[in-house]
Amino acid sequence: MYRKKECIAMLLAGGQGSRLYVLTEKNAKPAVSFGGKYRIIDFPMSNCVNSGIDTVGVLTQYQPLVLNEYIGNGEPWDLDRANGGVMVLPPYQGKDSSDWYKGTANAIYQNLGFINRYDPDYVVILSGDHIYKMDYSDMLAQHKQNNADCTIAALQVPLSEASRFGILNTKEDGQIYEFEEKPKNPKSNKASMGIYIFNKKVLEEYLIRDENNPESSNDFGKNIIPSMLGDGKRLFSYVFDGYWKDVGTIQSLWEANMDLLGKTPNFNIYDKKWRIYFRHNAKPAHRINDGAVVKNSMITEGCEISGTVINSVLSSGVVVEPGAVVKDSVIMSDVCIKSGAVVNYSMIDSNTVIGENSVVGKELSGDAKITVVGGSIEILSGKTVPDGMIVDPNNVKSL
């Protein structure tokens, strides 16, 4: 028997992340490294635990191996529960057929069995590719107070940028009367964050109806929300004023890593009252050798620095040899940067070797573009990787 839960979370983590290019060739986007010690998925998972939600379904699809292994039994996030905890939910063979998740709504529909196991009053729908800290219990309290059928988290963006988002048009009390997907002439600046709280019975009703509509795209923003508004359901916005970053592009992922080095308000990963949990892979303490220079950088355990590291984020096990320089860059685990090599304004994936006296990228300036080197690649000694190039196993020989 499964004990009834007031609220459970469904975490959509199956995205391909094609705009992250080589970083997601072998990983689902939520499994991409972030901030030296973390994976992107650590943030919504930690938010659930810190918000008192102890039952989380993680919906996987694209390249799930690393993500499944990383989540494991959920123990690092205190989600190894006898009743609840975390469960990975891939697409599966049913009695009549099997199918890939066709959209965000269809993914949840295919897992109504998991939801109904706990008979929750409320279901939180989350995305696995955002960096933020948020107390979902505050959002749930407002949802109850408004007697809402659905509450959508919203971030206030500059009106000049609102046409890039799904926009919530609301009354003074926050009730949503219209949802516009990337409107040319937005009426408000409340952008949907893709975070929803539904009354479970209402969610189930609309998911079943949507699944039976052959014309539907099976998407929350395109189908479920407009359908509920058309039926006069009570939908409200919950305005979030903290740090939030969609890290779906190389540029935004680099920016979010750099935000860790600054004084960004509301984004303190060292806050002991709101811990960001992660799976710890034990490595020795990092070592800064004589003659090394480290400025405004995050250096994770297992790193050995003998060169210069400035304004950069280094994951575990990175080696920077004497005379090597790393600036304005994000270096993922177990990368070796050989003597005399220079890495500027770049992202280097795991297990890659940057050869002696090679040059990757160019210094950060107004016209510079981020250079990306995929995982398990060797840049030979003396080679130059041009500004903005994305290096993969197929083109590395052309350098």
Short mmCIF file of C-alpha atoms in Angstrom, two decimals:
data_model
loop_
_atom_site.label_atom_id
_atom_site.label_comp_id
_atom_site.label_asym_id
_atom_site.label_seq_id
_atom_site.Cartn_x
_atom_site.Cartn_y
_atom_site.Cartn_z
CA MET A 1 0.00 0.00 0.00
CA TYR A 2 1.13 3.52 -0.84
CA ARG A 3 0.36 6.26 1.63
CA LYS A 4 -1.64 9.21 0.27
CA LYS A 5 0.40 12.34 -0.45
CA GLU A 6 -0.88 15.90 -0.44
CA CYS A 7 1.45 16.93 -3.26
CA ILE A 8 3.89 15.15 -5.58
CA ALA A 9 6.20 16.49 -8.28
CA MET A 10 6.66 15.37 -11.89
CA LEU A 11 10.00 16.48 -13.30
CA LEU A 12 10.31 16.59 -17.10
CA ALA A 13 13.89 15.56 -17.83
CA GLY A 14 13.77 13.96 -21.26
CA GLY A 15 14.82 16.90 -23.41
CA GLN A 16 17.46 16.45 -26.09
CA GLY A 17 19.01 19.88 -25.58
CA SER A 18 20.13 20.19 -29.22
CA ARG A 19 21.17 23.83 -28.71
CA LEU A 20 23.90 22.63 -26.33
CA TYR A 21 25.45 20.73 -29.25
CA VAL A 22 28.32 18.42 -28.23
CA LEU A 23 27.53 18.81 -24.52
CA THR A 24 24.36 16.76 -25.00
CA GLU A 25 25.48 14.25 -27.61
CA LYS A 26 25.77 11.56 -24.93
CA ASN A 27 23.82 13.19 -22.08
CA ALA A 28 20.30 14.37 -21.49
CA LYS A 29 20.31 18.12 -20.90
CA PRO A 30 19.44 17.83 -17.16
CA ALA A 31 22.59 15.68 -16.70
CA VAL A 32 24.96 18.36 -18.05
CA SER A 33 27.56 19.53 -15.51
CA PHE A 34 27.06 22.89 -13.84
CA GLY A 35 29.00 24.97 -11.36
CA GLY A 36 31.86 22.57 -10.84
CA LYS A 37 30.08 20.08 -8.56
CA TYR A 38 26.52 19.88 -9.82
CA ARG A 39 24.29 18.69 -12.64
CA ILE A 40 21.44 20.89 -13.89
CA ILE A 41 18.85 18.50 -12.45
CA ASP A 42 20.21 19.04 -8.92
CA PHE A 43 18.38 22.37 -8.72
CA PRO A 44 14.75 21.29 -9.21
CA MET A 45 15.42 18.09 -7.23
CA SER A 46 16.83 20.11 -4.32
CA ASN A 47 13.95 22.57 -4.58
CA CYS A 48 11.52 19.67 -4.10
CA VAL A 49 13.27 18.41 -0.97
CA ASN A 50 13.67 21.88 0.51
CA SER A 51 9.98 22.57 -0.20
CA GLY A 52 8.83 19.45 1.65
CA ILE A 53 7.96 17.39 -1.44
CA ASP A 54 9.22 13.85 -0.88
CA THR A 55 7.78 12.10 -3.95
CA VAL A 56 9.26 12.94 -7.36
CA GLY A 57 8.77 11.23 -10.71
CA VAL A 58 11.62 11.98 -13.15
CA LEU A 59 10.48 11.54 -16.75
CA THR A 60 13.43 10.58 -18.96
CA GLN A 61 13.70 9.85 -22.67
CA TYR A 62 16.73 11.16 -24.59
CA GLN A 63 20.13 9.61 -23.67
CA PRO A 64 18.99 8.54 -20.19
CA LEU A 65 21.94 6.37 -19.11
CA VAL A 66 24.06 9.00 -17.33
CA LEU A 67 20.99 10.67 -15.80
CA ASN A 68 19.55 7.38 -14.52
CA GLU A 69 22.91 6.42 -13.02
CA TYR A 70 23.29 9.85 -11.43
CA ILE A 71 19.87 9.82 -9.77
CA GLY A 72 20.24 6.25 -8.52
CA ASN A 73 18.09 5.60 -5.49
CA GLY A 74 17.80 9.30 -4.65
CA GLU A 75 19.82 9.08 -1.44
CA PRO A 76 21.93 12.27 -2.04
CA TRP A 77 18.70 14.33 -2.13
CA ASP A 78 17.07 12.47 0.80
CA LEU A 79 14.68 10.87 -1.69
CA ASP A 80 15.38 7.22 -0.87
CA ARG A 81 12.02 6.77 0.83
CA ALA A 82 10.08 3.59 1.56
CA ASN A 83 6.89 5.44 0.61
CA GLY A 84 7.56 7.95 -2.12
CA GLY A 85 11.07 9.11 -2.90
CA VAL A 86 12.33 9.46 -6.46
CA MET A 87 11.46 7.20 -9.39
CA VAL A 88 12.81 7.41 -12.94
CA LEU A 89 9.95 7.10 -15.45
CA PRO A 90 11.02 6.30 -19.03
CA PRO A 91 8.55 5.56 -21.84
CA TYR A 92 7.47 1.91 -21.63
CA GLN A 93 5.62 -0.89 -23.40
CA GLY A 94 1.97 -0.89 -22.38
CA LYS A 95 -0.69 -3.55 -22.89
CA ASP A 96 -1.77 -2.22 -26.27
CA SER A 97 1.18 -0.20 -27.51
CA SER A 98 4.26 1.81 -26.60
CA ASP A 99 5.20 5.31 -27.60
CA TRP A 100 7.82 7.95 -27.04
CA TYR A 101 6.65 10.95 -25.06
CA LYS A 102 5.04 13.13 -27.73
CA GLY A 103 4.93 16.34 -25.71
CA THR A 104 4.96 17.61 -22.14
CA ALA A 105 1.28 16.80 -21.58
CA ASN A 106 1.54 13.35 -23.14
CA ALA A 107 4.54 12.55 -20.92
CA ILE A 108 2.47 13.25 -17.81
CA TYR A 109 -0.54 11.42 -19.27
CA GLN A 110 1.54 8.27 -19.77
CA ASN A 111 2.43 8.37 -16.08
CA LEU A 112 -1.01 8.90 -14.56
CA GLY A 113 -0.60 5.47 -13.00
CA PHE A 114 2.39 6.70 -10.99
CA ILE A 115 0.48 9.83 -9.92
CA ASN A 116 -2.64 7.89 -8.90
CA ARG A 117 -0.54 5.50 -6.83
CA TYR A 118 -0.21 8.29 -4.25
CA ASP A 119 -3.67 9.84 -4.76
CA PRO A 120 -2.32 13.41 -4.33
CA ASP A 121 -4.51 16.48 -4.04
CA TYR A 122 -1.97 18.51 -6.04
CA VAL A 123 0.65 17.84 -8.70
CA VAL A 124 3.64 20.10 -9.39
CA ILE A 125 4.96 19.95 -12.97
CA LEU A 126 8.62 20.97 -13.32
CA SER A 127 11.28 21.25 -15.99
CA GLY A 128 14.69 19.64 -15.53
CA ASP A 129 16.73 22.27 -17.37
CA HIS A 130 16.45 25.45 -15.31
CA ILE A 131 18.84 26.86 -12.69
CA TYR A 132 16.99 28.45 -9.78
CA LYS A 133 16.05 28.15 -6.10
CA MET A 134 12.32 28.24 -5.39
CA ASP A 135 10.07 27.28 -2.48
CA TYR A 136 7.20 25.38 -4.09
CA SER A 137 5.35 25.34 -0.75
CA ASP A 138 4.83 29.12 -1.02
CA MET A 139 3.39 28.65 -4.51
CA LEU A 140 1.15 25.84 -3.25
CA ALA A 141 -0.11 28.00 -0.37
CA GLN A 142 -1.13 30.71 -2.84
CA HIS A 143 -2.75 28.09 -5.08
CA LYS A 144 -4.93 26.95 -2.16
CA GLN A 145 -5.74 30.50 -1.09
CA ASN A 146 -6.99 31.34 -4.59
CA ASN A 147 -9.00 28.13 -4.83
CA ALA A 148 -7.26 27.72 -8.16
CA ASP A 149 -7.46 24.84 -10.61
CA CYS A 150 -3.97 25.64 -11.88
CA THR A 151 -1.23 28.07 -10.82
CA ILE A 152 1.60 29.02 -13.18
CA ALA A 153 4.89 30.46 -11.97
CA ALA A 154 5.77 33.66 -13.78
CA LEU A 155 8.89 35.76 -14.07
CA GLN A 156 8.65 39.45 -14.87
CA VAL A 157 10.84 40.15 -17.91
CA PRO A 158 11.54 43.42 -19.74
CA LEU A 159 8.56 44.19 -21.98
CA SER A 160 10.98 44.51 -24.90
CA GLU A 161 11.87 40.81 -24.47
CA ALA A 162 8.38 39.49 -23.67
CA SER A 163 7.72 38.33 -27.24
CA ARG A 164 10.26 35.52 -26.68
CA PHE A 165 8.10 33.89 -23.98
CA GLY A 166 4.68 32.49 -23.27
CA ILE A 167 2.96 35.50 -21.66
CA LEU A 168 0.31 35.43 -18.92
CA ASN A 169 -2.22 38.26 -19.07
CA THR A 170 -3.81 38.65 -15.65
CA LYS A 171 -6.34 40.65 -13.67
CA GLU A 172 -5.23 42.70 -10.67
CA ASP A 173 -5.67 39.71 -8.34
CA GLY A 174 -3.39 37.57 -10.51
CA GLN A 175 -6.14 35.54 -12.18
CA ILE A 176 -5.13 34.63 -15.72
CA TYR A 177 -7.62 35.57 -18.43
CA GLU A 178 -5.37 34.97 -21.46
CA PHE A 179 -2.25 33.04 -22.40
CA GLU A 180 -0.26 34.13 -25.46
CA GLU A 181 2.59 32.07 -26.89
CA LYS A 182 5.39 34.44 -27.98
CA PRO A 183 3.07 37.34 -28.90
CA LYS A 184 4.33 40.00 -31.32
CA ASN A 185 2.71 42.74 -29.23
CA PRO A 186 2.71 41.47 -25.63
CA LYS A 187 0.16 42.95 -23.23
CA SER A 188 2.16 42.16 -20.11
CA ASN A 189 5.63 41.11 -19.02
CA LYS A 190 4.65 38.03 -16.97
CA ALA A 191 6.51 35.18 -18.65
CA SER A 192 5.57 31.58 -17.91
CA MET A 193 8.41 29.64 -16.27
CA GLY A 194 6.95 26.26 -17.24
CA ILE A 195 6.27 25.47 -13.56
CA TYR A 196 2.68 24.46 -12.82
CA ILE A 197 0.61 23.35 -9.85
CA PHE A 198 -2.61 21.53 -10.73
CA ASN A 199 -5.45 20.13 -8.72
CA LYS A 200 -4.91 16.46 -9.50
CA LYS A 201 -8.50 15.69 -10.55
CA VAL A 202 -8.56 18.65 -12.96
CA LEU A 203 -5.15 17.68 -14.37
CA GLU A 204 -6.28 14.13 -15.03
CA GLU A 205 -9.49 15.28 -16.72
CA TYR A 206 -7.68 17.58 -19.14
CA LEU A 207 -4.86 15.14 -19.88
CA ILE A 208 -7.35 12.45 -20.87
CA ARG A 209 -9.32 14.88 -23.01
CA ASP A 210 -6.12 16.12 -24.67
CA GLU A 211 -4.93 12.58 -25.40
CA ASN A 212 -8.19 11.85 -27.17
CA ASN A 213 -7.83 14.90 -29.43
CA PRO A 214 -5.90 13.83 -32.57
CA GLU A 215 -5.28 17.49 -33.47
CA SER A 216 -3.46 18.26 -30.22
CA SER A 217 0.28 18.83 -29.89
CA ASN A 218 0.01 17.32 -26.38
CA ASP A 219 1.70 20.35 -24.84
CA PHE A 220 0.82 22.23 -21.65
CA GLY A 221 1.43 25.71 -23.06
CA LYS A 222 -0.12 25.11 -26.47
CA ASN A 223 -3.05 22.90 -25.49
CA ILE A 224 -3.81 22.23 -21.82
CA ILE A 225 -3.64 25.82 -20.53
CA PRO A 226 -5.66 27.38 -23.42
CA SER A 227 -8.26 24.63 -23.09
CA MET A 228 -8.68 25.28 -19.37
CA LEU A 229 -8.97 29.02 -19.93
CA GLY A 230 -11.58 28.42 -22.64
CA ASP A 231 -13.63 26.39 -20.17
CA GLY A 232 -13.51 29.14 -17.55
CA LYS A 233 -11.29 27.30 -15.08
CA ARG A 234 -9.57 29.28 -12.33
CA LEU A 235 -5.94 29.86 -13.35
CA PHE A 236 -3.64 32.18 -11.42
CA SER A 237 -0.07 33.41 -11.77
CA TYR A 238 2.53 33.12 -9.03
CA VAL A 239 5.13 35.86 -9.51
CA PHE A 240 8.65 34.67 -8.70
CA ASP A 241 11.27 37.34 -8.01
CA GLY A 242 14.38 35.21 -7.48
CA TYR A 243 17.18 34.08 -9.77
CA TRP A 244 16.08 31.88 -12.68
CA LYS A 245 17.98 30.85 -15.79
CA ASP A 246 16.93 28.66 -18.69
CA VAL A 247 20.26 27.02 -19.60
CA GLY A 248 19.17 25.64 -22.95
CA THR A 249 21.90 27.33 -24.98
CA ILE A 250 25.69 27.48 -24.82
CA GLN A 251 25.52 31.21 -24.07
CA SER A 252 22.99 30.90 -21.24
CA LEU A 253 24.82 27.94 -19.67
CA TRP A 254 28.10 29.87 -19.71
CA GLU A 255 26.36 32.95 -18.24
CA ALA A 256 24.81 30.92 -15.41
CA ASN A 257 28.23 29.49 -14.50
CA MET A 258 29.72 33.00 -14.53
CA ASP A 259 26.88 34.22 -12.29
CA LEU A 260 28.30 31.94 -9.60
CA LEU A 261 31.46 34.06 -9.57
CA GLY A 262 29.70 37.38 -9.10
CA LYS A 263 27.39 38.95 -6.56
CA THR A 264 24.14 37.89 -8.22
CA PRO A 265 21.20 38.57 -5.86
CA ASN A 266 19.13 35.56 -4.74
CA PHE A 267 21.61 33.04 -6.14
CA ASN A 268 23.72 31.93 -3.21
CA ILE A 269 24.57 28.24 -3.57
CA TYR A 270 26.32 28.34 -0.19
CA ASP A 271 23.09 29.07 1.71
CA LYS A 272 22.90 26.36 4.39
CA LYS A 273 19.17 26.99 4.82
CA TRP A 274 18.50 26.00 1.20
CA ARG A 275 21.11 23.44 0.24
CA ILE A 276 21.64 22.34 -3.32
CA TYR A 277 22.14 18.59 -2.99
CA PHE A 278 24.21 16.54 -5.43
CA ARG A 279 25.76 13.10 -5.87
CA HIS A 280 29.24 13.33 -4.42
CA ASN A 281 32.06 11.51 -6.18
CA ALA A 282 34.85 11.43 -3.65
CA LYS A 283 38.15 12.85 -4.90
CA PRO A 284 41.13 14.30 -3.03
CA ALA A 285 41.18 17.96 -2.07
CA HIS A 286 42.19 20.39 -4.79
CA ARG A 287 45.80 21.57 -4.85
CA ILE A 288 47.17 24.99 -5.79
CA ASN A 289 50.89 24.60 -6.46
CA ASP A 290 53.64 27.19 -6.01
CA GLY A 291 53.59 29.75 -8.79
CA ALA A 292 49.94 29.16 -9.64
CA VAL A 293 47.57 32.14 -9.98
CA VAL A 294 43.84 31.77 -9.24
CA LYS A 295 41.49 34.77 -9.34
CA ASN A 296 37.69 34.93 -8.92
CA SER A 297 37.21 31.26 -9.79
CA MET A 298 35.55 28.10 -8.45
CA ILE A 299 37.95 25.18 -8.11
CA THR A 300 36.40 21.80 -7.27
CA GLU A 301 37.95 18.87 -5.41
CA GLY A 302 40.59 16.84 -7.19
CA CYS A 303 41.87 19.76 -9.29
CA GLU A 304 45.58 20.49 -9.51
CA ILE A 305 46.46 24.02 -10.55
CA SER A 306 50.01 24.95 -11.53
CA GLY A 307 49.14 27.60 -14.14
CA THR A 308 46.77 30.58 -14.19
CA VAL A 309 42.99 30.41 -13.74
CA ILE A 310 40.96 33.63 -13.93
CA ASN A 311 37.19 34.11 -13.76
CA SER A 312 36.48 30.44 -14.49
CA VAL A 313 34.58 27.43 -13.11
CA LEU A 314 36.49 24.14 -12.90
CA SER A 315 34.80 20.81 -12.20
CA SER A 316 36.50 17.97 -10.33
CA GLY A 317 39.80 16.48 -11.43
CA VAL A 318 40.91 19.27 -13.77
CA VAL A 319 44.67 19.67 -14.24
CA VAL A 320 46.13 23.02 -15.32
CA GLU A 321 49.83 22.53 -15.94
CA PRO A 322 52.60 25.16 -15.47
CA GLY A 323 52.37 28.02 -17.94
CA ALA A 324 48.81 27.18 -19.00
CA VAL A 325 46.17 29.94 -18.82
CA VAL A 326 42.41 29.55 -18.41
CA LYS A 327 40.22 32.68 -18.55
CA ASP A 328 36.44 33.25 -18.61
CA SER A 329 35.82 29.54 -19.16
CA VAL A 330 33.84 26.57 -17.88
CA ILE A 331 35.96 23.41 -17.63
CA MET A 332 34.17 20.13 -16.90
CA SER A 333 35.54 17.12 -15.05
CA ASP A 334 38.92 15.44 -15.63
CA VAL A 335 40.13 17.81 -18.34
CA CYS A 336 43.90 18.24 -18.69
CA ILE A 337 45.22 21.57 -19.93
CA LYS A 338 48.84 21.05 -20.83
CA SER A 339 51.81 23.39 -20.32
CA GLY A 340 51.68 26.62 -22.26
CA ALA A 341 48.10 26.08 -23.52
CA VAL A 342 45.69 29.03 -23.47
CA VAL A 343 41.93 28.61 -23.07
CA ASN A 344 39.79 31.74 -23.43
CA TYR A 345 35.98 32.20 -23.28
CA SER A 346 35.30 28.49 -23.80
CA MET A 347 33.42 25.46 -22.49
CA ILE A 348 35.46 22.23 -22.41
CA ASP A 349 33.60 18.95 -21.84
CA SER A 350 34.85 16.09 -19.66
CA ASN A 351 37.94 13.93 -20.22
CA THR A 352 39.41 16.19 -22.91
CA VAL A 353 43.10 17.05 -23.30
CA ILE A 354 44.20 20.50 -24.47
CA GLY A 355 47.70 19.97 -25.87
CA GLU A 356 50.85 21.92 -25.06
CA ASN A 357 51.02 25.48 -26.44
CA SER A 358 47.64 25.14 -28.13
CA VAL A 359 45.15 28.04 -28.15
CA VAL A 360 41.42 27.54 -27.68
CA GLY A 361 39.07 30.49 -28.31
CA LYS A 362 39.90 34.15 -27.97
CA GLU A 363 39.70 36.66 -25.15
CA LEU A 364 36.25 37.80 -24.10
CA SER A 365 35.32 40.94 -26.02
CA GLY A 366 32.34 42.50 -27.76
CA ASP A 367 32.57 40.34 -30.88
CA ALA A 368 33.84 37.11 -29.28
CA LYS A 369 31.85 33.89 -29.47
CA ILE A 370 32.01 30.97 -27.05
CA THR A 371 34.24 28.12 -28.21
CA VAL A 372 33.08 24.61 -27.27
CA VAL A 373 35.17 21.43 -27.20
CA GLY A 374 33.32 18.13 -26.76
CA GLY A 375 34.19 15.36 -24.34
CA SER A 376 37.00 12.79 -24.67
CA ILE A 377 38.77 14.78 -27.40
CA GLU A 378 42.48 15.57 -27.71
CA ILE A 379 43.55 18.92 -29.10
CA LEU A 380 47.08 18.27 -30.32
CA SER A 381 50.04 20.39 -29.27
CA GLY A 382 50.38 23.74 -31.00
CA LYS A 383 46.90 23.68 -32.54
CA THR A 384 44.52 26.66 -32.62
CA VAL A 385 40.78 26.27 -32.10
CA PRO A 386 39.10 29.34 -33.61
CA ASP A 387 36.71 31.61 -31.78
CA GLY A 388 33.17 30.21 -31.80
CA MET A 389 34.07 26.76 -33.15
CA ILE A 390 32.25 23.67 -31.79
CA VAL A 391 34.77 20.80 -31.81
CA ASP A 392 33.50 17.23 -32.02
CA PRO A 393 35.21 13.94 -32.98
CA ASN A 394 34.30 14.50 -36.62
CA ASN A 395 36.01 17.85 -37.08
CA VAL A 396 38.88 17.77 -34.59
CA LYS A 397 41.25 16.41 -37.25
CA SER A 398 40.67 19.50 -39.38
CA LEU A 399 42.42 21.73 -36.87
#
